[in-house]
PDB file of C-alpha atoms and ligand atoms in Angstrom:
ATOM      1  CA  UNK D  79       8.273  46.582   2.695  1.00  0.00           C
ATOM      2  CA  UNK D  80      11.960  46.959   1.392  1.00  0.00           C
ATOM      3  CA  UNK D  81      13.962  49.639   3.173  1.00  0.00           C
ATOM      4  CA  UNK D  82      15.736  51.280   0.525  1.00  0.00           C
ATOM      5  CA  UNK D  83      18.685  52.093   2.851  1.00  0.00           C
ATOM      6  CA  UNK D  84      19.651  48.527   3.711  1.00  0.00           C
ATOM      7  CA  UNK D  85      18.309  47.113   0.116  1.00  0.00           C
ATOM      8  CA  UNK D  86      20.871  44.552  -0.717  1.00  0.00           C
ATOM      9  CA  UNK D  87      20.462  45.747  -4.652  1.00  0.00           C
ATOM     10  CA  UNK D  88      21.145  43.393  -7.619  1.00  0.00           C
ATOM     11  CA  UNK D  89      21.861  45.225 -11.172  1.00  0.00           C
ATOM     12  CA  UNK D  90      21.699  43.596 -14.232  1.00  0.00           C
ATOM     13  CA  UNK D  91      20.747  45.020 -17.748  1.00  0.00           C
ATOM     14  CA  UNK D  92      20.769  43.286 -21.430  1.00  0.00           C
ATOM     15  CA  UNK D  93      22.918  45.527 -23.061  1.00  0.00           C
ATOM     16  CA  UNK D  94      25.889  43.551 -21.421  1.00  0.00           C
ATOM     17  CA  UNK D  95      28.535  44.790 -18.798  1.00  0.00           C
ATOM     18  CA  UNK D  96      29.702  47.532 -20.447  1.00  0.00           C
ATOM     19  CA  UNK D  97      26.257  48.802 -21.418  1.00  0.00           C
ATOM     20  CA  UNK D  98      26.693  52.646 -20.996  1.00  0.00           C
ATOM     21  CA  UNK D  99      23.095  52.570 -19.122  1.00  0.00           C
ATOM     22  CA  UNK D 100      24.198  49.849 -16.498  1.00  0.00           C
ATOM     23  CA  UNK D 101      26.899  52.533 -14.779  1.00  0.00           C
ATOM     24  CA  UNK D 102      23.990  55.048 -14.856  1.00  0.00           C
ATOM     25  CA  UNK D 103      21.879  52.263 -12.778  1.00  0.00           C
ATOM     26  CA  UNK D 104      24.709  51.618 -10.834  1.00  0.00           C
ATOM     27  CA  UNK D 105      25.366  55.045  -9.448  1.00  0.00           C
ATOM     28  CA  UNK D 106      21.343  55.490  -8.711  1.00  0.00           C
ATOM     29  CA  UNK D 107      21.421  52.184  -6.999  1.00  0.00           C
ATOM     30  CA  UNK D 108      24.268  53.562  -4.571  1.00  0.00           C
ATOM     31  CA  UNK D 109      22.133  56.710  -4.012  1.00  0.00           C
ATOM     32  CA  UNK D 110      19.932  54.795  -2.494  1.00  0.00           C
ATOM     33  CA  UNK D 111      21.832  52.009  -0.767  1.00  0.00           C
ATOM     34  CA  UNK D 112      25.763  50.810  -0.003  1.00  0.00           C
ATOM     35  CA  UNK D 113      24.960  47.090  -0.937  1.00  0.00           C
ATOM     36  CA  UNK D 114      24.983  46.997  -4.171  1.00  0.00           C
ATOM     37  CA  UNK D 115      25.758  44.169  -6.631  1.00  0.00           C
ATOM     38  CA  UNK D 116      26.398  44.052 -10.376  1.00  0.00           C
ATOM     39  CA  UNK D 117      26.135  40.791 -12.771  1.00  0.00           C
ATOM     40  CA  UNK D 118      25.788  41.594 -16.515  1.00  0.00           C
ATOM     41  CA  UNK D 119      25.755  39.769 -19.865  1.00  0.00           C
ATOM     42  CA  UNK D 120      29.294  39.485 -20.860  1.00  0.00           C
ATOM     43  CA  UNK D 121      28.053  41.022 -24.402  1.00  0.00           C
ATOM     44  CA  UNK D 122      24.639  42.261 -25.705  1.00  0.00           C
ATOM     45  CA  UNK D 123      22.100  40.310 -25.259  1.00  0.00           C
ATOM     46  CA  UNK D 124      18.863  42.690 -26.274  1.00  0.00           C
ATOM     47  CA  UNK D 125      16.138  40.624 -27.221  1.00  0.00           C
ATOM     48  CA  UNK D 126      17.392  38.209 -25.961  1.00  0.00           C
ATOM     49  CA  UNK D 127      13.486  37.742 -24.257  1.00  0.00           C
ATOM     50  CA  UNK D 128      13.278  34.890 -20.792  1.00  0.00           C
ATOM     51  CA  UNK D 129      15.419  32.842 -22.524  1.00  0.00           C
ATOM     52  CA  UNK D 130      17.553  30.715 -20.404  1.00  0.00           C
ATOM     53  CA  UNK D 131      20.853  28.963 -21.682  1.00  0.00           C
ATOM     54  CA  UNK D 132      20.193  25.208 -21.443  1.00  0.00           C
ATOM     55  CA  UNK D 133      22.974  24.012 -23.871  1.00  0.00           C
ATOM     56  CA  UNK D 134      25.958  25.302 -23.156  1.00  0.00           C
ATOM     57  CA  UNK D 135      27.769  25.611 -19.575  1.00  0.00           C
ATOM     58  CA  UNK D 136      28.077  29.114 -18.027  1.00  0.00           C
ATOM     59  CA  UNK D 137      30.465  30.864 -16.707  1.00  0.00           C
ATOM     60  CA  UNK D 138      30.971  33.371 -13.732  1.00  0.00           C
ATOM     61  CA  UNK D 139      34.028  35.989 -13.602  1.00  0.00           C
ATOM     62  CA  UNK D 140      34.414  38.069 -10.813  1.00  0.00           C
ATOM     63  CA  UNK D 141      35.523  41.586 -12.102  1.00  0.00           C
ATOM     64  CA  UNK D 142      35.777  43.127  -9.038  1.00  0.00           C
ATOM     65  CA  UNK D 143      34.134  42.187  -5.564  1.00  0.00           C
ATOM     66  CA  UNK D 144      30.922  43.138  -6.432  1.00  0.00           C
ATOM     67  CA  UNK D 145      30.828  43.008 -10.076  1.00  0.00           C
ATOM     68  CA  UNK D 146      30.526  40.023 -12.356  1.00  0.00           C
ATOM     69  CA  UNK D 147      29.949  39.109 -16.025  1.00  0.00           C
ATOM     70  CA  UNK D 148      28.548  35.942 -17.273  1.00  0.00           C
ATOM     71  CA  UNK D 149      28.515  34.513 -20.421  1.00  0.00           C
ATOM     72  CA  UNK D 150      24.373  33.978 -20.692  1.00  0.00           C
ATOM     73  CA  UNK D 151      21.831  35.974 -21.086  1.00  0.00           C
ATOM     74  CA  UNK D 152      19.881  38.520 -18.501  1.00  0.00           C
ATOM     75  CA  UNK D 153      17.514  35.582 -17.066  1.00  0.00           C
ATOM     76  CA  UNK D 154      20.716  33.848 -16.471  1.00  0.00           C
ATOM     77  CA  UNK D 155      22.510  36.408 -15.091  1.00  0.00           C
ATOM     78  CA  UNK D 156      19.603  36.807 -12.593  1.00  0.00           C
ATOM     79  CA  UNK D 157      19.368  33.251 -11.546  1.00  0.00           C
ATOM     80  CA  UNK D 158      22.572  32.512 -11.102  1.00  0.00           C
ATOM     81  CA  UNK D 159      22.526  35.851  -9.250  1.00  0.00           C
ATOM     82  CA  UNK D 160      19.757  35.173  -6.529  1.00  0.00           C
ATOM     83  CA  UNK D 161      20.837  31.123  -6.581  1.00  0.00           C
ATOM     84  CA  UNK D 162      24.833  31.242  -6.967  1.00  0.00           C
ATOM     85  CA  UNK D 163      26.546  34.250  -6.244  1.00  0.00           C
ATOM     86  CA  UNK D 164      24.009  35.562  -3.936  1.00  0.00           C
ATOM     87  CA  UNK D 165      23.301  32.478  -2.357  1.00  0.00           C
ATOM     88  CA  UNK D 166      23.439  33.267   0.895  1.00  0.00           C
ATOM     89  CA  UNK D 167      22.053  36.791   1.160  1.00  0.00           C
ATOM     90  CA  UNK D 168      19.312  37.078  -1.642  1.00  0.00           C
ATOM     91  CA  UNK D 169      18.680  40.405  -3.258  1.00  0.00           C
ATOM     92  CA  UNK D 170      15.888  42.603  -1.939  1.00  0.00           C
ATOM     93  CA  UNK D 171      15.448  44.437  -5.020  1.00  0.00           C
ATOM     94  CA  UNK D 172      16.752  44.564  -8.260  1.00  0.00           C
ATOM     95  CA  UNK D 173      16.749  46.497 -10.919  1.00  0.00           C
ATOM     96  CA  UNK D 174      17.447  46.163 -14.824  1.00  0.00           C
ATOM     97  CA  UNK D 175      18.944  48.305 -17.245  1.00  0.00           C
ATOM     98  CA  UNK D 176      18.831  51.494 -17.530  1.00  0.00           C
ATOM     99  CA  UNK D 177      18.584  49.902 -21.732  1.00  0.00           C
ATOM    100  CA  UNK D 178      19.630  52.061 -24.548  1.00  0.00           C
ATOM    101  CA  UNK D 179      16.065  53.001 -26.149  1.00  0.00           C
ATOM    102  CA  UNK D 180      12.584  52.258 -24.725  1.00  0.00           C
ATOM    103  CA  UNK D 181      11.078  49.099 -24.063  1.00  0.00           C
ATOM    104  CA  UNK D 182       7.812  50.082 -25.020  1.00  0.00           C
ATOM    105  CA  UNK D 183       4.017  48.427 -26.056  1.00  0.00           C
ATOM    106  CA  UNK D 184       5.285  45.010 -28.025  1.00  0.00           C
ATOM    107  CA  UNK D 185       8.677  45.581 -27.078  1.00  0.00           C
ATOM    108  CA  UNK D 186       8.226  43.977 -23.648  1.00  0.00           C
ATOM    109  CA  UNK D 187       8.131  40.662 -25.142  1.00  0.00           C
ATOM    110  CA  UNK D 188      11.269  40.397 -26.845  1.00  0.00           C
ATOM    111  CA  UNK D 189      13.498  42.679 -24.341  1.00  0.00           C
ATOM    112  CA  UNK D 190      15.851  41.443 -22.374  1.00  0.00           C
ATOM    113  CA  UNK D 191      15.630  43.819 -20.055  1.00  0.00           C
ATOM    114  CA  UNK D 192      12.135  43.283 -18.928  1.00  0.00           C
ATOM    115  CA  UNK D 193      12.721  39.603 -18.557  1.00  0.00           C
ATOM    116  CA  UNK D 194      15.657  39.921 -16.006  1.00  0.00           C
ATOM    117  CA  UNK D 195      12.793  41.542 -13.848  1.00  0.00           C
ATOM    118  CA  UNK D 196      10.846  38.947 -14.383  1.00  0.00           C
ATOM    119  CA  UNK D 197      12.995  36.264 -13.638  1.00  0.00           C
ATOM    120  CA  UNK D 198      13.850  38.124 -10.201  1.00  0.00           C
ATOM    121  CA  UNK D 199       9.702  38.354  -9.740  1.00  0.00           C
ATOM    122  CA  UNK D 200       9.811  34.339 -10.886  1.00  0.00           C
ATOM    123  CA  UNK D 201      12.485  34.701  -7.598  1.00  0.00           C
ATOM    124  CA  UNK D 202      10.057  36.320  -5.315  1.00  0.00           C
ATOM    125  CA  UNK D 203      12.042  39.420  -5.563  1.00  0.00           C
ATOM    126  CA  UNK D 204      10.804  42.873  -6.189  1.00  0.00           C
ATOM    127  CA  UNK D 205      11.962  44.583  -9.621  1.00  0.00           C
ATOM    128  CA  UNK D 206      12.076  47.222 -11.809  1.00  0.00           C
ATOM    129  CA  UNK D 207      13.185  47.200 -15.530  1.00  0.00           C
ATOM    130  CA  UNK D 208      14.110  51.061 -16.502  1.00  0.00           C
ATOM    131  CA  UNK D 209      14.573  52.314 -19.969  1.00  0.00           C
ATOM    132  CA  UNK D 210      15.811  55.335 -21.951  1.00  0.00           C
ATOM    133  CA  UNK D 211      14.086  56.174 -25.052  1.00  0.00           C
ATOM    134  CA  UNK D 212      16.322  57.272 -27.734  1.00  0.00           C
ATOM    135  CA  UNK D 213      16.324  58.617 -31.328  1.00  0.00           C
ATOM    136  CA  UNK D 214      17.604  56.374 -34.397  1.00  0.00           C
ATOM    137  CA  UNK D 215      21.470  57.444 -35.040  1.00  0.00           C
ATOM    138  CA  UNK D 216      22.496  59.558 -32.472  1.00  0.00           C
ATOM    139  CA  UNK D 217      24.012  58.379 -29.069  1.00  0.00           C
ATOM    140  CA  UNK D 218      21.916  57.634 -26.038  1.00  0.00           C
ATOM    141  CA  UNK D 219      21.264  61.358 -24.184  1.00  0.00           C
ATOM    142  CA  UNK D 220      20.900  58.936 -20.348  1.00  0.00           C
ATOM    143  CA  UNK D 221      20.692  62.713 -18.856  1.00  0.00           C
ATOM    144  CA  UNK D 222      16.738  62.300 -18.165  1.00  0.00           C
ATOM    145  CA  UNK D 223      17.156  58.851 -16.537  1.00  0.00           C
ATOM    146  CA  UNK D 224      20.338  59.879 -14.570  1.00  0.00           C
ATOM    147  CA  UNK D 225      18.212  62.504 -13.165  1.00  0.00           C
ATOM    148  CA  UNK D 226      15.057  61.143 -12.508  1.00  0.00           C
ATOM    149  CA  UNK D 227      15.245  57.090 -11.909  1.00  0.00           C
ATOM    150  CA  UNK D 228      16.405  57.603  -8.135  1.00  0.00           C
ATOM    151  CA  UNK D 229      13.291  59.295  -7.452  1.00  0.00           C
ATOM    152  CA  UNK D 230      11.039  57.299  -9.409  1.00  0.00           C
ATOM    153  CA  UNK D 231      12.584  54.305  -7.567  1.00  0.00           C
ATOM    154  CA  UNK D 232      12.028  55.602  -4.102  1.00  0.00           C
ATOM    155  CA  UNK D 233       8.522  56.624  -5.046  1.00  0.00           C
ATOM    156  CA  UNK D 234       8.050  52.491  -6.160  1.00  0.00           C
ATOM    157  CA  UNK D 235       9.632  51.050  -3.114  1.00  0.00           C
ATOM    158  CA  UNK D 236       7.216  53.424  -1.105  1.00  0.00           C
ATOM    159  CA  UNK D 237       4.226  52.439  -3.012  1.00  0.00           C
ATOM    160  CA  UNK D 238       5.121  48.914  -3.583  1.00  0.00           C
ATOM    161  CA  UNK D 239       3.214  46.416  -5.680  1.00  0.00           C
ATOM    162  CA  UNK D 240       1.795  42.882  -5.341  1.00  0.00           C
ATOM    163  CA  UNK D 241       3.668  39.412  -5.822  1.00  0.00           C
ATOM    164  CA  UNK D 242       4.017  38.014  -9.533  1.00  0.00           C
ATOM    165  CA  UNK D 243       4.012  41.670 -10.709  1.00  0.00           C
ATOM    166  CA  UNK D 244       6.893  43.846 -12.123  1.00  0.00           C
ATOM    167  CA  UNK D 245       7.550  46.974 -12.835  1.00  0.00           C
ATOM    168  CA  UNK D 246       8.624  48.573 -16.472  1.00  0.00           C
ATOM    169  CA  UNK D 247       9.696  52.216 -16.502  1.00  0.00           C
ATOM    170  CA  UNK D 248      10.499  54.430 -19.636  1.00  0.00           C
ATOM    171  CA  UNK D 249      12.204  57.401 -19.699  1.00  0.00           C
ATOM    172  CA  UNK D 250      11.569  59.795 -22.489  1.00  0.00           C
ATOM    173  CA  UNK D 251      13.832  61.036 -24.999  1.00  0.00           C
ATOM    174  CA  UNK D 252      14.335  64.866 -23.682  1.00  0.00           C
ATOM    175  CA  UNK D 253      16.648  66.972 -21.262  1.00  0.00           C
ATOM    176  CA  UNK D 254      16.088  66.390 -17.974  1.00  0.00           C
ATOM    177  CA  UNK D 255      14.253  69.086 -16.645  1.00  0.00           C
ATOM    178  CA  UNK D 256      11.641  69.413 -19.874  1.00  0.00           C
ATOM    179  CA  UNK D 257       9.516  66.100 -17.897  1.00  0.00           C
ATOM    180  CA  UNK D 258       6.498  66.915 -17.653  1.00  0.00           C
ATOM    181  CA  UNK D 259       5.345  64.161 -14.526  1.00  0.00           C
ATOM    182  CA  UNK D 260       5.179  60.084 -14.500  1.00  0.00           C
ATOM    183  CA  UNK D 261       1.788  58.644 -16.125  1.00  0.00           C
ATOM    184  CA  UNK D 262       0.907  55.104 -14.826  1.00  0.00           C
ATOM    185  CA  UNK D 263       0.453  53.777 -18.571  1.00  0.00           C
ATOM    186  CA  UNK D 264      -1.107  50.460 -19.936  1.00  0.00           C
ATOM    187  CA  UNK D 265       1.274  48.511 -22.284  1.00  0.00           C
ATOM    188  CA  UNK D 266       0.931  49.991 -26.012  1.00  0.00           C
ATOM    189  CA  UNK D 267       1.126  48.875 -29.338  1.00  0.00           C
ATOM    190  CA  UNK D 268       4.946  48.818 -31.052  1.00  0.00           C
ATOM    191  CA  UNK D 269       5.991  46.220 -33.486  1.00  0.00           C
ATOM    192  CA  UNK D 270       9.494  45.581 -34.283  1.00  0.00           C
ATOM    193  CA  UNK D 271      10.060  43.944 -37.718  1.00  0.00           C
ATOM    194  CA  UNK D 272       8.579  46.347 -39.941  1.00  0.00           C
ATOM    195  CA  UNK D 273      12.043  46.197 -41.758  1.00  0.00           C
ATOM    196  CA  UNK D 274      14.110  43.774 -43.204  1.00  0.00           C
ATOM    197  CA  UNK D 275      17.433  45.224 -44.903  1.00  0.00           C
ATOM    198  CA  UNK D 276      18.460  42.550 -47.842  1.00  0.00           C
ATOM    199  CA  UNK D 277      22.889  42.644 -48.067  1.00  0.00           C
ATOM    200  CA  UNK D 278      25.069  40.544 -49.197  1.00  0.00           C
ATOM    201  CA  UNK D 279      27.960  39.648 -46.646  1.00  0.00           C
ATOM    202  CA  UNK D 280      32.221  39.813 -48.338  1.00  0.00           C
ATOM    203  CA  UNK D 281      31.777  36.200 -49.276  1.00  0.00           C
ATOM    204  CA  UNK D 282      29.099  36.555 -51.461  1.00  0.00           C
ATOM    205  CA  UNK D 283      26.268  35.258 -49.045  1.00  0.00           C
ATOM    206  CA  UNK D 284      22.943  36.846 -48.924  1.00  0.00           C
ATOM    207  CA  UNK D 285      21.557  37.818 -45.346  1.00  0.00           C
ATOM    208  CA  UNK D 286      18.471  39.915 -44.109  1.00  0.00           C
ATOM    209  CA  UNK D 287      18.992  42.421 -40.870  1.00  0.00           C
ATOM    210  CA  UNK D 288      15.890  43.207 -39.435  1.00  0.00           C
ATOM    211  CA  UNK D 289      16.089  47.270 -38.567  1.00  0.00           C
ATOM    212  CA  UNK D 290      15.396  48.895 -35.748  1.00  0.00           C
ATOM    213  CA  UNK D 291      11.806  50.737 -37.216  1.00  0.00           C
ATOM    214  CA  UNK D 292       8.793  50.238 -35.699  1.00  0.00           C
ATOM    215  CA  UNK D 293       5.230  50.099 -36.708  1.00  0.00           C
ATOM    216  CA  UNK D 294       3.738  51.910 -33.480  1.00  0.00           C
ATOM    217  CA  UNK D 295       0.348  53.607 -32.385  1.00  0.00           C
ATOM    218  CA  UNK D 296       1.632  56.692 -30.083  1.00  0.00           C
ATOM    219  CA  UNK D 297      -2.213  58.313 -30.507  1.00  0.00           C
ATOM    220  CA  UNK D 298      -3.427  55.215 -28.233  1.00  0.00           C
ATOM    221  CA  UNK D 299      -4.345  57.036 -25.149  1.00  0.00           C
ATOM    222  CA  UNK D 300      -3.160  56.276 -21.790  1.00  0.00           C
ATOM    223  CA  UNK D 301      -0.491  53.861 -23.316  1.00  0.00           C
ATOM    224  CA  UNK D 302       3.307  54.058 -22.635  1.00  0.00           C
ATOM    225  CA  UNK D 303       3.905  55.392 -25.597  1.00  0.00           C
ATOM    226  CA  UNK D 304       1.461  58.070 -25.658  1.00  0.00           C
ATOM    227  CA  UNK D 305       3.022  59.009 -22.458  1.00  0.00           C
ATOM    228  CA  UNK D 306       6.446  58.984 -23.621  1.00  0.00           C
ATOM    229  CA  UNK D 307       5.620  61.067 -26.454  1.00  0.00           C
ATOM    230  CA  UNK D 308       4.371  63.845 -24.049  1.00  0.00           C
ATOM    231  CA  UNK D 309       7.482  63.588 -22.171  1.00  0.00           C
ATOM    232  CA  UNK D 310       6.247  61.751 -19.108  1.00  0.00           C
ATOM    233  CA  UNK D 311       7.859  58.926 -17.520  1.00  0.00           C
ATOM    234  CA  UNK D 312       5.934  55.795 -18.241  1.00  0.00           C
ATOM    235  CA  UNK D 313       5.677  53.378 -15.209  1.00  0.00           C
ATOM    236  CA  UNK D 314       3.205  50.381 -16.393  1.00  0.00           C
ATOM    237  CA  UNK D 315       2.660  47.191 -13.757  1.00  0.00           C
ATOM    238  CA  UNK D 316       3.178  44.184 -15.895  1.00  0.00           C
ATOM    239  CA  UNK D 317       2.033  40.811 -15.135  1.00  0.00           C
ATOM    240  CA  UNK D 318       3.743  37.367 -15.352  1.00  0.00           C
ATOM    241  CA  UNK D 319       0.252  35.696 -15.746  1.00  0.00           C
ATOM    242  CA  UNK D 320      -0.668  36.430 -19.549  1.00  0.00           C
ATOM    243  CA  UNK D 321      -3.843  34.557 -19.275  1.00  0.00           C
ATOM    244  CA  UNK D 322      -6.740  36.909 -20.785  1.00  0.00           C
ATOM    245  CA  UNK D 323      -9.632  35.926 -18.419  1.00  0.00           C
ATOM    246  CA  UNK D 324     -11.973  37.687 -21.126  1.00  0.00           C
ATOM    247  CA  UNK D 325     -11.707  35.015 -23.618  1.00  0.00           C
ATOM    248  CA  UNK D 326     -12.334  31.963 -21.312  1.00  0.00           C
ATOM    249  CA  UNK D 327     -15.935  31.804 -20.974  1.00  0.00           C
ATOM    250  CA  UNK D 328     -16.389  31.945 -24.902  1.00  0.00           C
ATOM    251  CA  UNK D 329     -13.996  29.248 -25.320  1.00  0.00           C
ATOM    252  CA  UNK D 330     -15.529  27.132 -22.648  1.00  0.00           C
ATOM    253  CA  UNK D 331     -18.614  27.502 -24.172  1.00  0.00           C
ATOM    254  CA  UNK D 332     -17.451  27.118 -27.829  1.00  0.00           C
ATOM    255  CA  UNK D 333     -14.898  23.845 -26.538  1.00  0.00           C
ATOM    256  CA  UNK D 334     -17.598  22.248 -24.281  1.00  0.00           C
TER     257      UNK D 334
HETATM  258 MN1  LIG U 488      19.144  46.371 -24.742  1.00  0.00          MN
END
């Protein structure tokens, strides 16, 4: 069991180093303990997914003693983390984010954010991806994860949770004090890619953007979403083995 006190405590996010949510994390990490280290994206990387940067070399500046910025993605800020610049005192914990907006249902797979916690669980190292939900066009309102992800991370640590699992916490998208309780949630249902937006860059080139809307089913109950949208804080237990154990006596049968 981690003692949050003497946590050696490894930040990263996907939103990249100057990610307005990574200073948030960054103060709640040194509520809880004095050995905390930063290494961030050197720009945005969200959804960015596990991916890992295999063809071109990498590169590690050293901001300030404890803070560094690396020109990969959040997997490889994590590995070179735990196997580089943490070499030789590895993280206890770590924890990724806090992301602007929710990394909700579908979401998971393509965020950046969850997958630095699950390269640190790949690690055998205990994490926690944290997100703020926000609305389209507006700026980020961090207030309700500046007040609350402390206490939620205490209350994890204290818990705890088995090998080869992580942990993926949503904030919802109200004041502070208007939370209404955290609701262990299954993963929901939340499709980006819904929208393409058609342009046509100065030079005359056609492009597509894909937008930011989602197709998503907030009435499925018990889901992170459905929680978020009653202004609970989602905490769902994700697991790095995807395997559906359902399906494999079927296809045994049917492959025999
Ligand atoms: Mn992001």
């Amino acid at each position: 069991m981690i003692d949050p006190a003497r946590a050696r405590i490894l930040v990263c996010n996907d939103d990249g180093i100057h990610g307005p949510g990574l200073k948030v994390l960054e103060k709640v990490a040194r509520g809880i303990s004095n050995d905390v280290w930063v290494v961030a994206p050197e720009s945005e990387q969200s959804a960015a997914g596990h991916s890992l940067t295999l063809t071109v070399p990498l590169r590690v500046r050293r901001l300030s003693a404890r803070r560094f910025a690396i020109n990969g993605t959040p997997t490889d800020c994590v590995l070179l983390a735990v196997r580089h610049i943490l070499d030789d005192h590895r993280p206890d914990l770590v924890l990724s984010g806090v992301n602007a907006g929710g990394n909700l249902g579908e979401d998971i797979t393509y965020s950046g954010t969850v997958a630095a916690a699950m390269e640190a669980t790949l690690l055998g190292i205990p994490a926690i991806a944290l997100s703020q939900l926000r609305r389209g066009g507006v700026p980020v309102g961090w207030g309700c994860a500046r007040h609350h992800a402390g206490a939620v991370i205490r209350r994890l640590i204290d818990a705890g949770w088995p090998a080869r699992v992580l942990i993926n916490v949503n904030f919802p998208d109200c004041p502070a004090r208007e939370v209404t309780g955290i609701e262990v949630a299954v993963q929901g249902r939340r499709k980006i890619g819904e929208v393409l937006n058609p342009g046509v860059d100065p030079r005359g080139h056609p492009y597509l953007w894909i937008g930011a809307e989602r197709d998503e089913d907030a009435s499925f109950a018990g889901s992170d979403l459905a929680a978020v949208h009653e202004g609970m804080i989602s905490v769902t237990p994700l697991s790095i083995d995807l395997t559906h154990r359902r399906s494999m006596a079927g296809l045994r049968a049917a492959l025999a």
